[in-house]
Amino acid sequence: MNNIKLIKIEIIFWISSAFVAGLFLLPIYKFNIPYLFYPSNFIFIIAFITFMRWIFLWKLCPYSTFQYLKAAIILVSAIVVFYLIVYFSNFRIYVEDIGLQAMLTHLDDVDQVRLESYIRTEMLFFSICSIICGICIPFRMVWSIWTQHNRGYV
């Protein structure tokens, strides 16, 4: 594939990732909840989708042949994982100290239980998955550097 086509695919990927993240956050937004974790939740979803794509579809990225970018991703991924852990820790502390019920008091009991379960499981799923994938990224980049250097392909 030529580079223009790969760049278009990359742009479509980022737009679709933001759309998917918005779809997962839509139930929380729909109930008009004063949710403090919109930014971190959005970051978790985008990070998970991006890291999974980099792990499994790295060959299709338009920048997959840039060795220095791979080295930079290795270094930056440690910082990103650290911040993901901090965001996840902030969510856990909030849930343990204050509880999700504090945000859901304006809803009836059935909606409170359903939405609390949704928020908790959705946040836990994407946060843990993004952290695990973020830990795997340096190994994938090292593998890609090695194969490009020794075998001549990404």
GROMACS .gro file of N, CA and C in nm:
model
  462
    1MET      N    1   0.084  -0.119   0.000
    1MET     CA    2   0.000   0.000   0.000
    1MET      C    3   0.088   0.124   0.000
    2ASN      N    4   0.039   0.224  -0.066
    2ASN     CA    5   0.116   0.348  -0.068
    2ASN      C    6   0.093   0.426   0.061
    3ASN      N    7   0.180   0.524   0.083
    3ASN     CA    8   0.177   0.598   0.209
    3ASN      C    9   0.051   0.681   0.227
    4ILE      N   10  -0.002   0.739   0.121
    4ILE     CA   11  -0.124   0.821   0.131
    4ILE      C   12  -0.240   0.736   0.180
    5LYS      N   13  -0.250   0.616   0.126
    5LYS     CA   14  -0.358   0.527   0.168
    5LYS      C   15  -0.341   0.486   0.315
    6LEU      N   16  -0.218   0.460   0.357
    6LEU     CA   17  -0.194   0.424   0.496
    6LEU      C   18  -0.224   0.539   0.591
    7ILE      N   19  -0.193   0.661   0.548
    7ILE     CA   20  -0.222   0.778   0.632
    7ILE      C   21  -0.373   0.797   0.643
    8LYS      N   22  -0.445   0.775   0.535
    8LYS     CA   23  -0.591   0.784   0.540
    8LYS      C   24  -0.649   0.679   0.634
    9ILE      N   25  -0.595   0.558   0.628
    9ILE     CA   26  -0.639   0.452   0.718
    9ILE      C   27  -0.610   0.490   0.863
   10GLU      N   28  -0.496   0.551   0.888
   10GLU     CA   29  -0.460   0.594   1.023
   10GLU      C   30  -0.557   0.701   1.074
   11ILE      N   31  -0.591   0.795   0.990
   11ILE     CA   32  -0.686   0.900   1.029
   11ILE      C   33  -0.823   0.839   1.056
   12ILE      N   34  -0.865   0.746   0.972
   12ILE     CA   35  -0.993   0.678   0.994
   12ILE      C   36  -0.989   0.600   1.125
   13PHE      N   37  -0.875   0.540   1.155
   13PHE     CA   38  -0.862   0.467   1.281
   13PHE      C   39  -0.882   0.559   1.401
   14TRP      N   40  -0.817   0.675   1.401
   14TRP     CA   41  -0.828   0.766   1.515
   14TRP      C   42  -0.970   0.819   1.530
   15ILE      N   43  -1.034   0.849   1.418
   15ILE     CA   44  -1.173   0.897   1.424
   15ILE      C   45  -1.265   0.786   1.476
   16SER      N   46  -1.245   0.665   1.427
   16SER     CA   47  -1.330   0.555   1.473
   16SER      C   48  -1.302   0.520   1.618
   17SER      N   49  -1.178   0.534   1.664
   17SER     CA   50  -1.147   0.510   1.805
   17SER      C   51  -1.217   0.611   1.895
   18ALA      N   52  -1.216   0.737   1.854
   18ALA     CA   53  -1.287   0.839   1.932
   18ALA      C   54  -1.438   0.812   1.931
   19PHE      N   55  -1.490   0.766   1.819
   19PHE     CA   56  -1.633   0.734   1.810
   19PHE      C   57  -1.668   0.617   1.902
   20VAL      N   58  -1.586   0.513   1.903
   20VAL     CA   59  -1.610   0.398   1.991
   20VAL      C   60  -1.602   0.440   2.137
   21ALA      N   61  -1.504   0.523   2.170
   21ALA     CA   62  -1.494   0.572   2.308
   21ALA      C   63  -1.619   0.651   2.346
   22GLY      N   64  -1.666   0.732   2.254
   22GLY     CA   65  -1.789   0.807   2.280
   22GLY      C   66  -1.909   0.716   2.300
   23LEU      N   67  -1.915   0.606   2.224
   23LEU     CA   68  -2.025   0.512   2.241
   23LEU      C   69  -2.023   0.446   2.379
   24PHE      N   70  -1.904   0.414   2.428
   24PHE     CA   71  -1.896   0.354   2.560
   24PHE      C   72  -1.929   0.453   2.671
   25LEU      N   73  -1.903   0.580   2.648
   25LEU     CA   74  -1.934   0.682   2.749
   25LEU      C   75  -2.075   0.738   2.735
   26LEU      N   76  -2.144   0.704   2.629
   26LEU     CA   77  -2.277   0.757   2.604
   26LEU      C   78  -2.379   0.722   2.713
   27PRO      N   79  -2.384   0.599   2.765
   27PRO     CA   80  -2.481   0.572   2.872
   27PRO      C   81  -2.460   0.657   2.997
   28ILE      N   82  -2.336   0.687   3.027
   28ILE     CA   83  -2.307   0.772   3.143
   28ILE      C   84  -2.352   0.914   3.115
   29TYR      N   85  -2.325   0.963   2.996
   29TYR     CA   86  -2.364   1.098   2.958
   29TYR      C   87  -2.516   1.111   2.945
   30LYS      N   88  -2.579   1.005   2.896
   30LYS     CA   89  -2.724   1.007   2.873
   30LYS      C   90  -2.803   1.030   3.002
   31PHE      N   91  -2.755   0.977   3.113
   31PHE     CA   92  -2.824   0.992   3.241
   31PHE      C   93  -2.785   1.121   3.314
   32ASN      N   94  -2.706   1.206   3.247
   32ASN     CA   95  -2.668   1.337   3.303
   32ASN      C   96  -2.602   1.323   3.440
   33ILE      N   97  -2.499   1.241   3.444
   33ILE     CA   98  -2.428   1.213   3.568
   33ILE      C   99  -2.308   1.307   3.579
   34PRO      N  100  -2.285   1.366   3.695
   34PRO     CA  101  -2.163   1.447   3.714
   34PRO      C  102  -2.041   1.356   3.731
   35TYR      N  103  -2.004   1.292   3.623
   35TYR     CA  104  -1.898   1.191   3.623
   35TYR      C  105  -1.763   1.259   3.617
   36LEU      N  106  -1.682   1.239   3.718
   36LEU     CA  107  -1.552   1.306   3.727
   36LEU      C  108  -1.445   1.242   3.639
   37PHE      N  109  -1.474   1.125   3.587
   37PHE     CA  110  -1.371   1.047   3.520
   37PHE      C  111  -1.391   1.036   3.369
   38TYR      N  112  -1.461   1.131   3.308
   38TYR     CA  113  -1.475   1.131   3.162
   38TYR      C  114  -1.339   1.134   3.092
   39PRO      N  115  -1.250   1.227   3.128
   39PRO     CA  116  -1.121   1.231   3.056
   39PRO      C  117  -1.039   1.103   3.074
   40SER      N  118  -1.028   1.055   3.197
   40SER     CA  119  -0.947   0.935   3.219
   40SER      C  120  -1.012   0.813   3.155
   41ASN      N  121  -1.143   0.804   3.159
   41ASN     CA  122  -1.212   0.692   3.096
   41ASN      C  123  -1.192   0.696   2.945
   42PHE      N  124  -1.202   0.813   2.885
   42PHE     CA  125  -1.178   0.830   2.742
   42PHE      C  126  -1.034   0.790   2.708
   43ILE      N  127  -0.939   0.831   2.790
   43ILE     CA  128  -0.798   0.797   2.767
   43ILE      C  129  -0.778   0.646   2.776
   44PHE      N  130  -0.841   0.581   2.874
   44PHE     CA  131  -0.830   0.435   2.885
   44PHE      C  132  -0.880   0.365   2.760
   45ILE      N  133  -0.993   0.409   2.709
   45ILE     CA  134  -1.052   0.343   2.591
   45ILE      C  135  -0.963   0.365   2.469
   46ILE      N  136  -0.919   0.488   2.447
   46ILE     CA  137  -0.832   0.518   2.333
   46ILE      C  138  -0.699   0.444   2.346
   47ALA      N  139  -0.641   0.442   2.465
   47ALA     CA  140  -0.514   0.372   2.486
   47ALA      C  141  -0.529   0.223   2.460
   48PHE      N  142  -0.636   0.164   2.509
   48PHE     CA  143  -0.658   0.021   2.486
   48PHE      C  144  -0.671  -0.010   2.338
   49ILE      N  145  -0.752   0.064   2.267
   49ILE     CA  146  -0.772   0.038   2.124
   49ILE      C  147  -0.641   0.060   2.047
   50THR      N  148  -0.570   0.167   2.079
   50THR     CA  149  -0.444   0.196   2.010
   50THR      C  150  -0.338   0.091   2.040
   51PHE      N  151  -0.322   0.056   2.166
   51PHE     CA  152  -0.221  -0.044   2.203
   51PHE      C  153  -0.252  -0.180   2.141
   52MET      N  154  -0.380  -0.218   2.140
   52MET     CA  155  -0.416  -0.346   2.079
   52MET      C  156  -0.386  -0.344   1.929
   53ARG      N  157  -0.412  -0.233   1.866
   53ARG     CA  158  -0.383  -0.224   1.723
   53ARG      C  159  -0.232  -0.230   1.699
   54TRP      N  160  -0.156  -0.162   1.784
   54TRP     CA  161  -0.011  -0.167   1.768
   54TRP      C  162   0.044  -0.306   1.795
   55ILE      N  163  -0.013  -0.377   1.887
   55ILE     CA  164   0.036  -0.511   1.918
   55ILE      C  165   0.007  -0.607   1.802
   56PHE      N  166  -0.113  -0.602   1.748
   56PHE     CA  167  -0.152  -0.702   1.649
   56PHE      C  168  -0.144  -0.654   1.504
   57LEU      N  169  -0.154  -0.525   1.480
   57LEU     CA  170  -0.157  -0.474   1.342
   57LEU      C  171  -0.047  -0.371   1.317
   58TRP      N  172   0.067  -0.386   1.380
   58TRP     CA  173   0.175  -0.289   1.367
   58TRP      C  174   0.221  -0.276   1.223
   59LYS      N  175   0.218  -0.384   1.146
   59LYS     CA  176   0.263  -0.380   1.007
   59LYS      C  177   0.182  -0.284   0.922
   60LEU      N  178   0.058  -0.260   0.959
   60LEU     CA  179  -0.030  -0.175   0.880
   60LEU      C  180  -0.020  -0.027   0.915
   61CYS      N  181   0.059   0.007   1.015
   61CYS     CA  182   0.076   0.148   1.052
   61CYS      C  183   0.169   0.216   0.952
   62PRO      N  184   0.139   0.339   0.912
   62PRO     CA  185   0.224   0.406   0.814
   62PRO      C  186   0.363   0.438   0.869
   63TYR      N  187   0.380   0.437   0.996
   63TYR     CA  188   0.508   0.469   1.058
   63TYR      C  189   0.576   0.345   1.115
   64SER      N  190   0.540   0.227   1.068
   64SER     CA  191   0.593   0.103   1.125
   64SER      C  192   0.739   0.077   1.090
   65THR      N  193   0.793   0.147   0.991
   65THR     CA  194   0.932   0.123   0.952
   65THR      C  195   1.030   0.220   1.017
   66PHE      N  196   0.981   0.316   1.093
   66PHE     CA  197   1.069   0.416   1.155
   66PHE      C  198   1.127   0.362   1.286
   67GLN      N  199   1.256   0.330   1.283
   67GLN     CA  200   1.321   0.269   1.399
   67GLN      C  201   1.326   0.364   1.519
   68TYR      N  202   1.353   0.491   1.495
   68TYR     CA  203   1.362   0.585   1.606
   68TYR      C  204   1.226   0.606   1.672
   69LEU      N  205   1.121   0.600   1.594
   69LEU     CA  206   0.987   0.611   1.652
   69LEU      C  207   0.958   0.491   1.742
   70LYS      N  208   1.001   0.374   1.701
   70LYS     CA  209   0.981   0.255   1.785
   70LYS      C  210   1.056   0.269   1.917
   71ALA      N  211   1.178   0.321   1.911
   71ALA     CA  212   1.254   0.343   2.034
   71ALA      C  213   1.186   0.447   2.122
   72ALA      N  214   1.131   0.551   2.061
   72ALA     CA  215   1.059   0.653   2.138
   72ALA      C  216   0.933   0.594   2.201
   73ILE      N  217   0.863   0.508   2.127
   73ILE     CA  218   0.744   0.444   2.183
   73ILE      C  219   0.780   0.357   2.302
   74ILE      N  220   0.893   0.289   2.295
   74ILE     CA  221   0.939   0.207   2.408
   74ILE      C  222   0.959   0.295   2.531
   75LEU      N  223   1.023   0.409   2.514
   75LEU     CA  224   1.050   0.497   2.628
   75LEU      C  225   0.923   0.565   2.678
   76VAL      N  226   0.840   0.611   2.588
   76VAL     CA  227   0.719   0.684   2.627
   76VAL      C  228   0.615   0.591   2.688
   77SER      N  229   0.614   0.465   2.646
   77SER     CA  230   0.513   0.373   2.698
   77SER      C  231   0.525   0.353   2.849
   78ALA      N  232   0.646   0.360   2.902
   78ALA     CA  233   0.662   0.349   3.047
   78ALA      C  234   0.595   0.466   3.118
   79ILE      N  235   0.609   0.584   3.063
   79ILE     CA  236   0.546   0.703   3.123
   79ILE      C  237   0.394   0.694   3.109
   80VAL      N  238   0.348   0.650   2.993
   80VAL     CA  239   0.204   0.638   2.971
   80VAL      C  240   0.144   0.535   3.067
   81VAL      N  241   0.209   0.422   3.083
   81VAL     CA  242   0.159   0.319   3.175
   81VAL      C  243   0.156   0.374   3.317
   82PHE      N  244   0.256   0.450   3.356
   82PHE     CA  245   0.257   0.510   3.489
   82PHE      C  246   0.134   0.599   3.509
   83TYR      N  247   0.106   0.685   3.412
   83TYR     CA  248  -0.010   0.773   3.425
   83TYR      C  249  -0.142   0.695   3.420
   84LEU      N  250  -0.147   0.590   3.341
   84LEU     CA  251  -0.267   0.506   3.341
   84LEU      C  252  -0.290   0.444   3.478
   85ILE      N  253  -0.183   0.401   3.541
   85ILE     CA  254  -0.195   0.344   3.676
   85ILE      C  255  -0.241   0.450   3.775
   86VAL      N  256  -0.190   0.571   3.763
   86VAL     CA  257  -0.233   0.680   3.852
   86VAL      C  258  -0.381   0.711   3.832
   87TYR      N  259  -0.426   0.719   3.706
   87TYR     CA  260  -0.568   0.745   3.679
   87TYR      C  261  -0.656   0.633   3.735
   88PHE      N  262  -0.611   0.509   3.718
   88PHE     CA  263  -0.687   0.396   3.771
   88PHE      C  264  -0.689   0.399   3.924
   89SER      N  265  -0.578   0.434   3.983
   89SER     CA  266  -0.572   0.444   4.129
   89SER      C  267  -0.665   0.553   4.180
   90ASN      N  268  -0.671   0.666   4.111
   90ASN     CA  269  -0.764   0.773   4.151
   90ASN      C  270  -0.908   0.725   4.145
   91PHE      N  271  -0.942   0.649   4.043
   91PHE     CA  272  -1.078   0.595   4.032
   91PHE      C  273  -1.107   0.500   4.147
   92ARG      N  274  -1.015   0.410   4.175
   92ARG     CA  275  -1.036   0.314   4.284
   92ARG      C  276  -1.050   0.383   4.418
   93ILE      N  277  -0.967   0.484   4.443
   93ILE     CA  278  -0.976   0.558   4.570
   93ILE      C  279  -1.111   0.627   4.580
   94TYR      N  280  -1.158   0.686   4.472
   94TYR     CA  281  -1.288   0.752   4.473
   94TYR      C  282  -1.399   0.651   4.501
   95VAL      N  283  -1.394   0.537   4.435
   95VAL     CA  284  -1.498   0.435   4.454
   95VAL      C  285  -1.497   0.382   4.597
   96GLU      N  286  -1.378   0.362   4.654
   96GLU     CA  287  -1.369   0.308   4.789
   96GLU      C  288  -1.404   0.411   4.895
   97ASP      N  289  -1.364   0.536   4.877
   97ASP     CA  290  -1.388   0.638   4.979
   97ASP      C  291  -1.527   0.700   4.969
   98ILE      N  292  -1.565   0.741   4.851
   98ILE     CA  293  -1.692   0.813   4.834
   98ILE      C  294  -1.799   0.719   4.778
   99GLY      N  295  -1.763   0.642   4.679
   99GLY     CA  296  -1.858   0.550   4.617
   99GLY      C  297  -1.924   0.611   4.495
  100LEU      N  298  -1.964   0.526   4.404
  100LEU     CA  299  -2.029   0.573   4.283
  100LEU      C  300  -2.172   0.620   4.310
  101GLN      N  301  -2.228   0.579   4.423
  101GLN     CA  302  -2.365   0.620   4.456
  101GLN      C  303  -2.377   0.770   4.471
  102ALA      N  304  -2.269   0.836   4.510
  102ALA     CA  305  -2.272   0.981   4.528
  102ALA      C  306  -2.303   1.053   4.397
  103MET      N  307  -2.263   0.996   4.285
  103MET     CA  308  -2.291   1.057   4.155
  103MET      C  309  -2.429   1.021   4.102
  104LEU      N  310  -2.489   0.917   4.157
  104LEU     CA  311  -2.611   0.862   4.101
  104LEU      C  312  -2.735   0.887   4.186
  105THR      N  313  -2.729   0.980   4.278
  105THR     CA  314  -2.840   1.001   4.372
  105THR      C  315  -2.967   1.051   4.305
  106HIS      N  316  -2.956   1.117   4.192
  106HIS     CA  317  -3.074   1.170   4.124
  106HIS      C  318  -3.151   1.065   4.044
  107LEU      N  319  -3.098   0.943   4.035
  107LEU     CA  320  -3.163   0.836   3.959
  107LEU      C  321  -3.246   0.747   4.053
  108ASP      N  322  -3.339   0.672   3.995
  108ASP     CA  323  -3.414   0.578   4.078
  108ASP      C  324  -3.326   0.457   4.109
  109ASP      N  325  -3.371   0.371   4.199
  109ASP     CA  326  -3.288   0.262   4.251
  109ASP      C  327  -3.243   0.164   4.143
  110VAL      N  328  -3.332   0.129   4.053
  110VAL     CA  329  -3.298   0.032   3.949
  110VAL      C  330  -3.190   0.089   3.856
  111ASP      N  331  -3.206   0.213   3.814
  111ASP     CA  332  -3.106   0.276   3.728
  111ASP      C  333  -2.974   0.296   3.802
  112GLN      N  334  -2.979   0.325   3.931
  112GLN     CA  335  -2.857   0.340   4.009
  112GLN      C  336  -2.776   0.212   4.009
  113VAL      N  337  -2.842   0.100   4.034
  113VAL     CA  338  -2.772  -0.029   4.040
  113VAL      C  339  -2.715  -0.064   3.903
  114ARG      N  340  -2.795  -0.048   3.798
  114ARG     CA  341  -2.748  -0.082   3.663
  114ARG      C  342  -2.633   0.007   3.619
  115LEU      N  343  -2.646   0.136   3.641
  115LEU     CA  344  -2.543   0.229   3.596
  115LEU      C  345  -2.416   0.219   3.680
  116GLU      N  346  -2.432   0.194   3.809
  116GLU     CA  347  -2.313   0.174   3.892
  116GLU      C  348  -2.235   0.052   3.846
  117SER      N  349  -2.305  -0.055   3.817
  117SER     CA  350  -2.240  -0.176   3.766
  117SER      C  351  -2.174  -0.149   3.632
  118TYR      N  352  -2.241  -0.077   3.544
  118TYR     CA  353  -2.185  -0.045   3.413
  118TYR      C  354  -2.058   0.039   3.426
  119ILE      N  355  -2.065   0.144   3.506
  119ILE     CA  356  -1.950   0.233   3.522
  119ILE      C  357  -1.832   0.156   3.580
  120ARG      N  358  -1.857   0.079   3.684
  120ARG     CA  359  -1.749   0.005   3.749
  120ARG      C  360  -1.685  -0.095   3.653
  121THR      N  361  -1.766  -0.177   3.587
  121THR     CA  362  -1.709  -0.280   3.500
  121THR      C  363  -1.644  -0.221   3.375
  122GLU      N  364  -1.704  -0.118   3.318
  122GLU     CA  365  -1.647  -0.056   3.199
  122GLU      C  366  -1.513   0.010   3.231
  123MET      N  367  -1.508   0.080   3.342
  123MET     CA  368  -1.383   0.148   3.381
  123MET      C  369  -1.276   0.045   3.416
  124LEU      N  370  -1.312  -0.058   3.491
  124LEU     CA  371  -1.215  -0.160   3.527
  124LEU      C  372  -1.163  -0.233   3.403
  125PHE      N  373  -1.253  -0.268   3.312
  125PHE     CA  374  -1.212  -0.341   3.193
  125PHE      C  375  -1.112  -0.260   3.111
  126PHE      N  376  -1.148  -0.138   3.076
  126PHE     CA  377  -1.061  -0.060   2.989
  126PHE      C  378  -0.933  -0.015   3.060
  127SER      N  379  -0.940   0.012   3.189
  127SER     CA  380  -0.818   0.054   3.259
  127SER      C  381  -0.719  -0.061   3.270
  128ILE      N  382  -0.766  -0.177   3.312
  128ILE     CA  383  -0.676  -0.291   3.326
  128ILE      C  384  -0.623  -0.334   3.189
  129CYS      N  385  -0.709  -0.339   3.090
  129CYS     CA  386  -0.665  -0.379   2.955
  129CYS      C  387  -0.564  -0.280   2.897
  130SER      N  388  -0.585  -0.151   2.918
  130SER     CA  389  -0.490  -0.053   2.864
  130SER      C  390  -0.356  -0.061   2.937
  131ILE      N  391  -0.359  -0.088   3.066
  131ILE     CA  392  -0.233  -0.102   3.141
  131ILE      C  393  -0.158  -0.226   3.096
  132ILE      N  394  -0.228  -0.338   3.082
  132ILE     CA  395  -0.162  -0.462   3.037
  132ILE      C  396  -0.107  -0.446   2.896
  133CYS      N  397  -0.185  -0.389   2.806
  133CYS     CA  398  -0.137  -0.368   2.669
  133CYS      C  399  -0.021  -0.269   2.666
  134GLY      N  400  -0.026  -0.167   2.752
  134GLY     CA  401   0.084  -0.071   2.761
  134GLY      C  402   0.213  -0.136   2.807
  135ILE      N  403   0.201  -0.236   2.893
  135ILE     CA  404   0.319  -0.310   2.938
  135ILE      C  405   0.372  -0.398   2.825
  136CYS      N  406   0.285  -0.448   2.739
  136CYS     CA  407   0.325  -0.535   2.628
  136CYS      C  408   0.386  -0.459   2.510
  137ILE      N  409   0.355  -0.332   2.497
  137ILE     CA  410   0.401  -0.252   2.382
  137ILE      C  411   0.553  -0.251   2.367
  138PRO      N  412   0.632  -0.228   2.473
  138PRO     CA  413   0.778  -0.228   2.453
  138PRO      C  414   0.830  -0.361   2.397
  139PHE      N  415   0.773  -0.472   2.440
  139PHE     CA  416   0.816  -0.602   2.388
  139PHE      C  417   0.782  -0.615   2.239
  140ARG      N  418   0.667  -0.564   2.200
  140ARG     CA  419   0.629  -0.568   2.058
  140ARG      C  420   0.721  -0.478   1.976
  141MET      N  421   0.757  -0.363   2.029
  141MET     CA  422   0.844  -0.272   1.956
  141MET      C  423   0.985  -0.330   1.944
  142VAL      N  424   1.034  -0.394   2.050
  142VAL     CA  425   1.165  -0.459   2.043
  142VAL      C  426   1.162  -0.570   1.939
  143TRP      N  427   1.054  -0.647   1.936
  143TRP     CA  428   1.040  -0.752   1.836
  143TRP      C  429   1.039  -0.693   1.694
  144SER      N  430   0.969  -0.583   1.677
  144SER     CA  431   0.962  -0.519   1.546
  144SER      C  432   1.099  -0.463   1.504
  145ILE      N  433   1.170  -0.402   1.597
  145ILE     CA  434   1.304  -0.352   1.567
  145ILE      C  435   1.395  -0.467   1.528
  146TRP      N  436   1.389  -0.577   1.603
  146TRP     CA  437   1.474  -0.692   1.575
  146TRP      C  438   1.443  -0.752   1.438
  147THR      N  439   1.314  -0.771   1.408
  147THR     CA  440   1.280  -0.831   1.278
  147THR      C  441   1.314  -0.739   1.162
  148GLN      N  442   1.298  -0.610   1.180
  148GLN     CA  443   1.332  -0.518   1.071
  148GLN      C  444   1.483  -0.514   1.051
  149HIS      N  445   1.558  -0.517   1.158
  149HIS     CA  446   1.704  -0.511   1.148
  149HIS      C  447   1.762  -0.642   1.093
  150ASN      N  448   1.713  -0.755   1.142
  150ASN     CA  449   1.773  -0.884   1.107
  150ASN      C  450   1.707  -0.953   0.987
  151ARG      N  451   1.579  -0.931   0.967
  151ARG     CA  452   1.510  -1.001   0.859
  151ARG      C  453   1.468  -0.909   0.746
  152GLY      N  454   1.469  -0.780   0.771
  152GLY     CA  455   1.438  -0.685   0.665
  152GLY      C  456   1.292  -0.650   0.647
  153TYR      N  457   1.206  -0.698   0.735
  153TYR     CA  458   1.064  -0.659   0.729
  153TYR      C  459   1.015  -0.626   0.870
  154VAL      N  460   0.899  -0.563   0.876
  154VAL     CA  461   0.847  -0.514   1.004
  154VAL      C  462   0.790  -0.627   1.080
   0.00000   0.00000   0.00000
